[in-house]
């Protein structure tokens, strides 16, 4: 079996409220990204985020991201909603 996570130094499973895997936080070098449950990169590690975590929102889930001293937000599809290049806190 070929692992979709080959090349990542760390892989952390992400579960829904019923304990079903819904995705994976991945790390390569010092950068973090996110893969869906099939191993497809939703948030590529090439963006260089220094941290990333999924937040369960009232209407939709999103990702809180850090890039150095700046913070931002990605939508659940990986689109940067608040680019981490201006705000120290979001």
mmCIF file of N, CA and C in Angstrom:
data_model
loop_
_atom_site.group_PDB
_atom_site.id
_atom_site.type_symbol
_atom_site.label_atom_id
_atom_site.label_comp_id
_atom_site.label_asym_id
_atom_site.label_seq_id
_atom_site.Cartn_x
_atom_site.Cartn_y
_atom_site.Cartn_z
ATOM 1 N N UNK A 1 0.849 -1.189 0.000
ATOM 2 C CA UNK A 1 0.000 0.000 0.000
ATOM 3 C C UNK A 1 0.891 1.247 0.000
ATOM 4 N N UNK A 2 0.573 2.191 -0.824
ATOM 5 C CA UNK A 2 1.302 3.455 -0.895
ATOM 6 C C UNK A 2 0.646 4.439 0.063
ATOM 7 N N UNK A 3 1.447 5.028 0.921
ATOM 8 C CA UNK A 3 0.933 5.994 1.885
ATOM 9 C C UNK A 3 0.826 7.370 1.243
ATOM 10 N N UNK A 4 -0.344 8.022 1.358
ATOM 11 C CA UNK A 4 -0.464 9.386 0.830
ATOM 12 C C UNK A 4 0.315 10.392 1.658
ATOM 13 N N UNK A 5 0.843 9.962 2.797
ATOM 14 C CA UNK A 5 1.531 10.876 3.702
ATOM 15 C C UNK A 5 3.050 10.736 3.635
ATOM 16 N N UNK A 6 3.556 10.033 2.649
ATOM 17 C CA UNK A 6 4.999 9.881 2.510
ATOM 18 C C UNK A 6 5.623 11.266 2.280
ATOM 19 N N UNK A 7 6.703 11.531 2.966
ATOM 20 C CA UNK A 7 7.379 12.814 2.822
ATOM 21 C C UNK A 7 7.095 13.776 3.955
ATOM 22 N N UNK A 8 6.075 13.485 4.760
ATOM 23 C CA UNK A 8 5.779 14.327 5.918
ATOM 24 C C UNK A 8 6.485 13.746 7.132
ATOM 25 N N UNK A 9 7.060 14.610 7.967
ATOM 26 C CA UNK A 9 7.758 14.119 9.157
ATOM 27 C C UNK A 9 6.788 13.744 10.270
ATOM 28 N N UNK A 10 5.644 14.407 10.340
ATOM 29 C CA UNK A 10 4.637 14.120 11.361
ATOM 30 C C UNK A 10 3.248 14.185 10.737
ATOM 31 N N UNK A 11 2.372 13.293 11.194
ATOM 32 C CA UNK A 11 0.981 13.264 10.739
ATOM 33 C C UNK A 11 0.101 13.092 11.978
ATOM 34 N N UNK A 12 -0.873 13.989 12.144
ATOM 35 C CA UNK A 12 -1.761 13.958 13.303
ATOM 36 C C UNK A 12 -3.201 13.845 12.827
ATOM 37 N N UNK A 13 -3.903 12.788 13.251
ATOM 38 C CA UNK A 13 -5.288 12.573 12.842
ATOM 39 C C UNK A 13 -6.208 13.597 13.501
ATOM 40 N N UNK A 14 -7.230 14.000 12.778
ATOM 41 C CA UNK A 14 -8.229 14.963 13.231
ATOM 42 C C UNK A 14 -9.586 14.252 13.156
ATOM 43 N N UNK A 15 -10.357 14.292 14.242
ATOM 44 C CA UNK A 15 -11.602 13.528 14.318
ATOM 45 C C UNK A 15 -12.810 14.434 14.494
ATOM 46 N N UNK A 16 -13.966 13.953 13.997
ATOM 47 C CA UNK A 16 -15.213 14.675 14.241
ATOM 48 C C UNK A 16 -15.769 14.266 15.609
ATOM 49 N N UNK A 17 -16.953 14.766 15.953
ATOM 50 C CA UNK A 17 -17.526 14.510 17.275
ATOM 51 C C UNK A 17 -17.907 13.040 17.485
ATOM 52 N N UNK A 18 -17.993 12.265 16.403
ATOM 53 C CA UNK A 18 -18.319 10.838 16.513
ATOM 54 C C UNK A 18 -17.072 9.969 16.410
ATOM 55 N N UNK A 19 -15.902 10.606 16.545
ATOM 56 C CA UNK A 19 -14.601 9.941 16.512
ATOM 57 C C UNK A 19 -14.260 9.319 15.151
ATOM 58 N N UNK A 20 -14.791 9.902 14.081
ATOM 59 C CA UNK A 20 -14.442 9.486 12.729
ATOM 60 C C UNK A 20 -13.333 10.383 12.202
ATOM 61 N N UNK A 21 -12.301 9.802 11.560
ATOM 62 C CA UNK A 21 -11.234 10.652 11.017
ATOM 63 C C UNK A 21 -11.754 11.529 9.877
ATOM 64 N N UNK A 22 -11.463 12.823 9.964
ATOM 65 C CA UNK A 22 -11.933 13.745 8.920
ATOM 66 C C UNK A 22 -10.782 14.410 8.187
ATOM 67 N N UNK A 23 -9.578 14.265 8.706
ATOM 68 C CA UNK A 23 -8.429 14.873 8.069
ATOM 69 C C UNK A 23 -7.196 14.680 8.911
ATOM 70 N N UNK A 24 -6.096 15.293 8.441
ATOM 71 C CA UNK A 24 -4.816 15.100 9.101
ATOM 72 C C UNK A 24 -3.998 16.380 9.045
ATOM 73 N N UNK A 25 -3.524 16.820 10.206
ATOM 74 C CA UNK A 25 -2.523 17.880 10.239
ATOM 75 C C UNK A 25 -1.202 17.219 9.902
ATOM 76 N N UNK A 26 -0.431 17.846 9.029
ATOM 77 C CA UNK A 26 0.839 17.274 8.593
ATOM 78 C C UNK A 26 1.954 18.290 8.792
ATOM 79 N N UNK A 27 3.164 17.780 8.945
ATOM 80 C CA UNK A 27 4.317 18.644 9.143
ATOM 81 C C UNK A 27 5.448 18.169 8.246
ATOM 82 N N UNK A 28 6.138 19.128 7.663
ATOM 83 C CA UNK A 28 7.326 18.847 6.861
ATOM 84 C C UNK A 28 8.341 19.923 7.200
ATOM 85 N N UNK A 29 9.460 19.514 7.797
ATOM 86 C CA UNK A 29 10.408 20.511 8.288
ATOM 87 C C UNK A 29 9.758 21.278 9.425
ATOM 88 N N UNK A 30 9.729 22.599 9.315
ATOM 89 C CA UNK A 30 9.090 23.440 10.333
ATOM 90 C C UNK A 30 7.719 23.936 9.909
ATOM 91 N N UNK A 31 7.195 23.446 8.782
ATOM 92 C CA UNK A 31 5.933 23.957 8.235
ATOM 93 C C UNK A 31 4.799 22.952 8.411
ATOM 94 N N UNK A 32 3.610 23.487 8.638
ATOM 95 C CA UNK A 32 2.416 22.661 8.816
ATOM 96 C C UNK A 32 1.445 22.856 7.659
ATOM 97 N N UNK A 33 0.658 21.813 7.418
ATOM 98 C CA UNK A 33 -0.401 21.845 6.430
ATOM 99 C C UNK A 33 -1.526 20.943 6.878
ATOM 100 N N UNK A 34 -2.502 20.728 5.980
ATOM 101 C CA UNK A 34 -3.658 19.898 6.328
ATOM 102 C C UNK A 34 -4.069 19.079 5.120
ATOM 103 N N UNK A 35 -4.338 17.802 5.362
ATOM 104 C CA UNK A 35 -4.810 16.885 4.318
ATOM 105 C C UNK A 35 -6.207 16.412 4.661
ATOM 106 N N UNK A 36 -7.031 16.166 3.632
ATOM 107 C CA UNK A 36 -8.353 15.606 3.878
ATOM 108 C C UNK A 36 -8.218 14.126 4.224
ATOM 109 N N UNK A 37 -9.327 13.449 4.456
ATOM 110 C CA UNK A 37 -9.296 12.054 4.891
ATOM 111 C C UNK A 37 -8.748 11.110 3.821
ATOM 112 N N UNK A 38 -8.653 11.576 2.566
ATOM 113 C CA UNK A 38 -8.075 10.771 1.486
ATOM 114 C C UNK A 38 -6.595 11.052 1.265
ATOM 115 N N UNK A 39 -6.040 11.983 2.038
ATOM 116 C CA UNK A 39 -4.624 12.306 1.910
ATOM 117 C C UNK A 39 -4.315 13.428 0.941
ATOM 118 N N UNK A 40 -5.347 14.089 0.402
ATOM 119 C CA UNK A 40 -5.137 15.221 -0.512
ATOM 120 C C UNK A 40 -4.828 16.481 0.300
ATOM 121 N N UNK A 41 -3.779 17.207 -0.083
ATOM 122 C CA UNK A 41 -3.423 18.432 0.633
ATOM 123 C C UNK A 41 -4.477 19.513 0.395
ATOM 124 N N UNK A 42 -5.111 19.939 1.468
ATOM 125 C CA UNK A 42 -6.074 21.037 1.428
ATOM 126 C C UNK A 42 -5.345 22.349 1.695
ATOM 127 N N UNK A 43 -4.449 22.311 2.665
ATOM 128 C CA UNK A 43 -3.587 23.445 2.974
ATOM 129 C C UNK A 43 -2.150 22.955 2.812
ATOM 130 N N UNK A 44 -1.492 23.357 1.738
ATOM 131 C CA UNK A 44 -0.147 22.851 1.461
ATOM 132 C C UNK A 44 0.899 23.335 2.469
ATOM 133 N N UNK A 45 1.814 22.452 2.827
ATOM 134 C CA UNK A 45 2.901 22.836 3.732
ATOM 135 C C UNK A 45 3.805 23.880 3.080
ATOM 136 N N UNK A 46 3.758 23.982 1.771
ATOM 137 C CA UNK A 46 4.598 24.963 1.061
ATOM 138 C C UNK A 46 4.246 26.404 1.426
ATOM 139 N N UNK A 47 3.102 26.634 2.055
ATOM 140 C CA UNK A 47 2.752 27.990 2.505
ATOM 141 C C UNK A 47 3.588 28.422 3.703
ATOM 142 N N UNK A 48 4.228 27.476 4.371
ATOM 143 C CA UNK A 48 5.146 27.809 5.452
ATOM 144 C C UNK A 48 4.507 28.225 6.765
ATOM 145 N N UNK A 49 3.321 27.708 7.081
ATOM 146 C CA UNK A 49 2.683 28.063 8.355
ATOM 147 C C UNK A 49 3.451 27.444 9.508
ATOM 148 N N UNK A 50 3.717 28.245 10.543
ATOM 149 C CA UNK A 50 4.450 27.749 11.705
ATOM 150 C C UNK A 50 3.548 27.011 12.685
ATOM 151 N N UNK A 51 2.242 27.169 12.557
ATOM 152 C CA UNK A 51 1.270 26.357 13.292
ATOM 153 C C UNK A 51 -0.071 26.444 12.584
ATOM 154 N N UNK A 52 -0.898 25.463 12.887
ATOM 155 C CA UNK A 52 -2.208 25.372 12.237
ATOM 156 C C UNK A 52 -3.085 24.491 13.105
ATOM 157 N N UNK A 53 -4.322 24.916 13.345
ATOM 158 C CA UNK A 53 -5.271 24.026 14.010
ATOM 159 C C UNK A 53 -6.686 24.329 13.524
ATOM 160 N N UNK A 54 -7.499 23.255 13.497
ATOM 161 C CA UNK A 54 -8.887 23.375 13.043
ATOM 162 C C UNK A 54 -9.741 23.868 14.194
ATOM 163 N N UNK A 55 -10.659 24.785 13.884
ATOM 164 C CA UNK A 55 -11.567 25.339 14.871
ATOM 165 C C UNK A 55 -12.991 25.026 14.428
ATOM 166 N N UNK A 56 -13.787 24.489 15.346
ATOM 167 C CA UNK A 56 -15.182 24.202 15.027
ATOM 168 C C UNK A 56 -15.970 25.483 15.196
ATOM 169 N N UNK A 57 -16.415 26.028 14.076
ATOM 170 C CA UNK A 57 -17.188 27.258 14.102
ATOM 171 C C UNK A 57 -18.669 26.990 14.264
ATOM 172 N N UNK A 58 -19.429 28.031 14.530
ATOM 173 C CA UNK A 58 -20.872 27.890 14.711
ATOM 174 C C UNK A 58 -21.550 27.463 13.408
ATOM 175 N N UNK A 59 -21.111 28.029 12.283
ATOM 176 C CA UNK A 59 -21.711 27.701 10.986
ATOM 177 C C UNK A 59 -20.790 26.859 10.121
ATOM 178 N N UNK A 60 -19.493 26.971 10.314
ATOM 179 C CA UNK A 60 -18.525 26.213 9.508
ATOM 180 C C UNK A 60 -17.203 26.114 10.258
ATOM 181 N N UNK A 61 -16.487 25.044 10.011
ATOM 182 C CA UNK A 61 -15.156 24.896 10.581
ATOM 183 C C UNK A 61 -14.166 25.760 9.796
ATOM 184 N N UNK A 62 -13.102 26.152 10.446
ATOM 185 C CA UNK A 62 -12.057 26.921 9.790
ATOM 186 C C UNK A 62 -10.723 26.575 10.435
ATOM 187 N N UNK A 63 -9.646 27.116 9.917
ATOM 188 C CA UNK A 63 -8.318 26.864 10.444
ATOM 189 C C UNK A 63 -7.691 28.163 10.914
ATOM 190 N N UNK A 64 -7.153 28.128 12.122
ATOM 191 C CA UNK A 64 -6.351 29.237 12.629
ATOM 192 C C UNK A 64 -4.918 28.933 12.216
ATOM 193 N N UNK A 65 -4.251 29.893 11.597
ATOM 194 C CA UNK A 65 -2.893 29.680 11.088
ATOM 195 C C UNK A 65 -1.951 30.747 11.640
ATOM 196 N N UNK A 66 -0.706 30.371 11.806
ATOM 197 C CA UNK A 66 0.352 31.301 12.200
ATOM 198 C C UNK A 66 1.463 31.208 11.173
ATOM 199 N N UNK A 67 2.048 32.343 10.890
ATOM 200 C CA UNK A 67 3.229 32.395 10.028
ATOM 201 C C UNK A 67 4.173 33.391 10.665
ATOM 202 N N UNK A 68 5.142 32.839 11.417
ATOM 203 C CA UNK A 68 6.022 33.724 12.176
ATOM 204 C C UNK A 68 5.232 34.437 13.250
ATOM 205 N N UNK A 69 5.346 35.754 13.280
ATOM 206 C CA UNK A 69 4.650 36.544 14.305
ATOM 207 C C UNK A 69 3.212 36.891 13.936
ATOM 208 N N UNK A 70 2.781 36.535 12.739
ATOM 209 C CA UNK A 70 1.441 36.914 12.275
ATOM 210 C C UNK A 70 0.468 35.743 12.307
ATOM 211 N N UNK A 71 -0.823 36.071 12.472
ATOM 212 C CA UNK A 71 -1.889 35.078 12.508
ATOM 213 C C UNK A 71 -2.868 35.320 11.384
ATOM 214 N N UNK A 72 -3.587 34.278 11.018
ATOM 215 C CA UNK A 72 -4.589 34.389 9.968
ATOM 216 C C UNK A 72 -5.623 33.287 10.084
ATOM 217 N N UNK A 73 -6.507 33.235 9.102
ATOM 218 C CA UNK A 73 -7.602 32.264 9.060
ATOM 219 C C UNK A 73 -7.692 31.685 7.651
ATOM 220 N N UNK A 74 -7.860 30.365 7.580
ATOM 221 C CA UNK A 74 -8.168 29.685 6.318
ATOM 222 C C UNK A 74 -9.550 29.077 6.418
ATOM 223 N N UNK A 75 -10.309 29.137 5.340
ATOM 224 C CA UNK A 75 -11.595 28.447 5.267
ATOM 225 C C UNK A 75 -11.338 26.942 5.226
ATOM 226 N N UNK A 76 -12.363 26.152 5.413
ATOM 227 C CA UNK A 76 -12.203 24.696 5.444
ATOM 228 C C UNK A 76 -11.710 24.127 4.121
ATOM 229 N N UNK A 77 -11.847 24.897 3.028
ATOM 230 C CA UNK A 77 -11.334 24.441 1.729
ATOM 231 C C UNK A 77 -9.881 24.861 1.501
ATOM 232 N N UNK A 78 -9.268 25.533 2.493
ATOM 233 C CA UNK A 78 -7.875 25.940 2.399
ATOM 234 C C UNK A 78 -7.657 27.358 1.915
ATOM 235 N N UNK A 79 -8.712 28.046 1.515
ATOM 236 C CA UNK A 79 -8.599 29.430 1.049
ATOM 237 C C UNK A 79 -8.230 30.352 2.208
ATOM 238 N N UNK A 80 -7.211 31.183 2.017
ATOM 239 C CA UNK A 80 -6.847 32.154 3.047
ATOM 240 C C UNK A 80 -7.897 33.249 3.100
ATOM 241 N N UNK A 81 -8.563 33.358 4.234
ATOM 242 C CA UNK A 81 -9.575 34.395 4.439
ATOM 243 C C UNK A 81 -8.927 35.631 5.043
ATOM 244 N N UNK A 82 -8.067 35.424 6.016
ATOM 245 C CA UNK A 82 -7.239 36.486 6.578
ATOM 246 C C UNK A 82 -5.796 36.028 6.396
ATOM 247 N N UNK A 83 -5.081 36.692 5.523
ATOM 248 C CA UNK A 83 -3.702 36.320 5.191
ATOM 249 C C UNK A 83 -2.796 36.634 6.383
ATOM 250 N N UNK A 84 -1.939 35.696 6.782
ATOM 251 C CA UNK A 84 -1.093 35.927 7.959
ATOM 252 C C UNK A 84 0.131 36.787 7.647
ATOM 253 N N UNK A 85 -0.130 38.063 7.329
ATOM 254 C CA UNK A 85 0.967 38.983 7.057
ATOM 255 C C UNK A 85 0.748 40.368 7.651
ATOM 256 N N UNK A 86 -0.343 40.533 8.438
ATOM 257 C CA UNK A 86 -0.664 41.845 8.968
ATOM 258 C C UNK A 86 -0.976 41.824 10.463
ATOM 259 N N UNK A 87 -1.756 40.832 10.909
ATOM 260 C CA UNK A 87 -2.286 40.843 12.269
ATOM 261 C C UNK A 87 -1.479 39.945 13.203
ATOM 262 N N UNK A 88 -1.222 40.462 14.410
ATOM 263 C CA UNK A 88 -0.541 39.672 15.440
ATOM 264 C C UNK A 88 -1.517 38.809 16.230
ATOM 265 N N UNK A 89 -2.802 39.099 16.106
ATOM 266 C CA UNK A 89 -3.824 38.325 16.811
ATOM 267 C C UNK A 89 -5.133 38.389 16.036
ATOM 268 N N UNK A 90 -5.743 37.231 15.834
ATOM 269 C CA UNK A 90 -7.073 37.180 15.192
ATOM 270 C C UNK A 90 -7.993 36.316 15.998
#
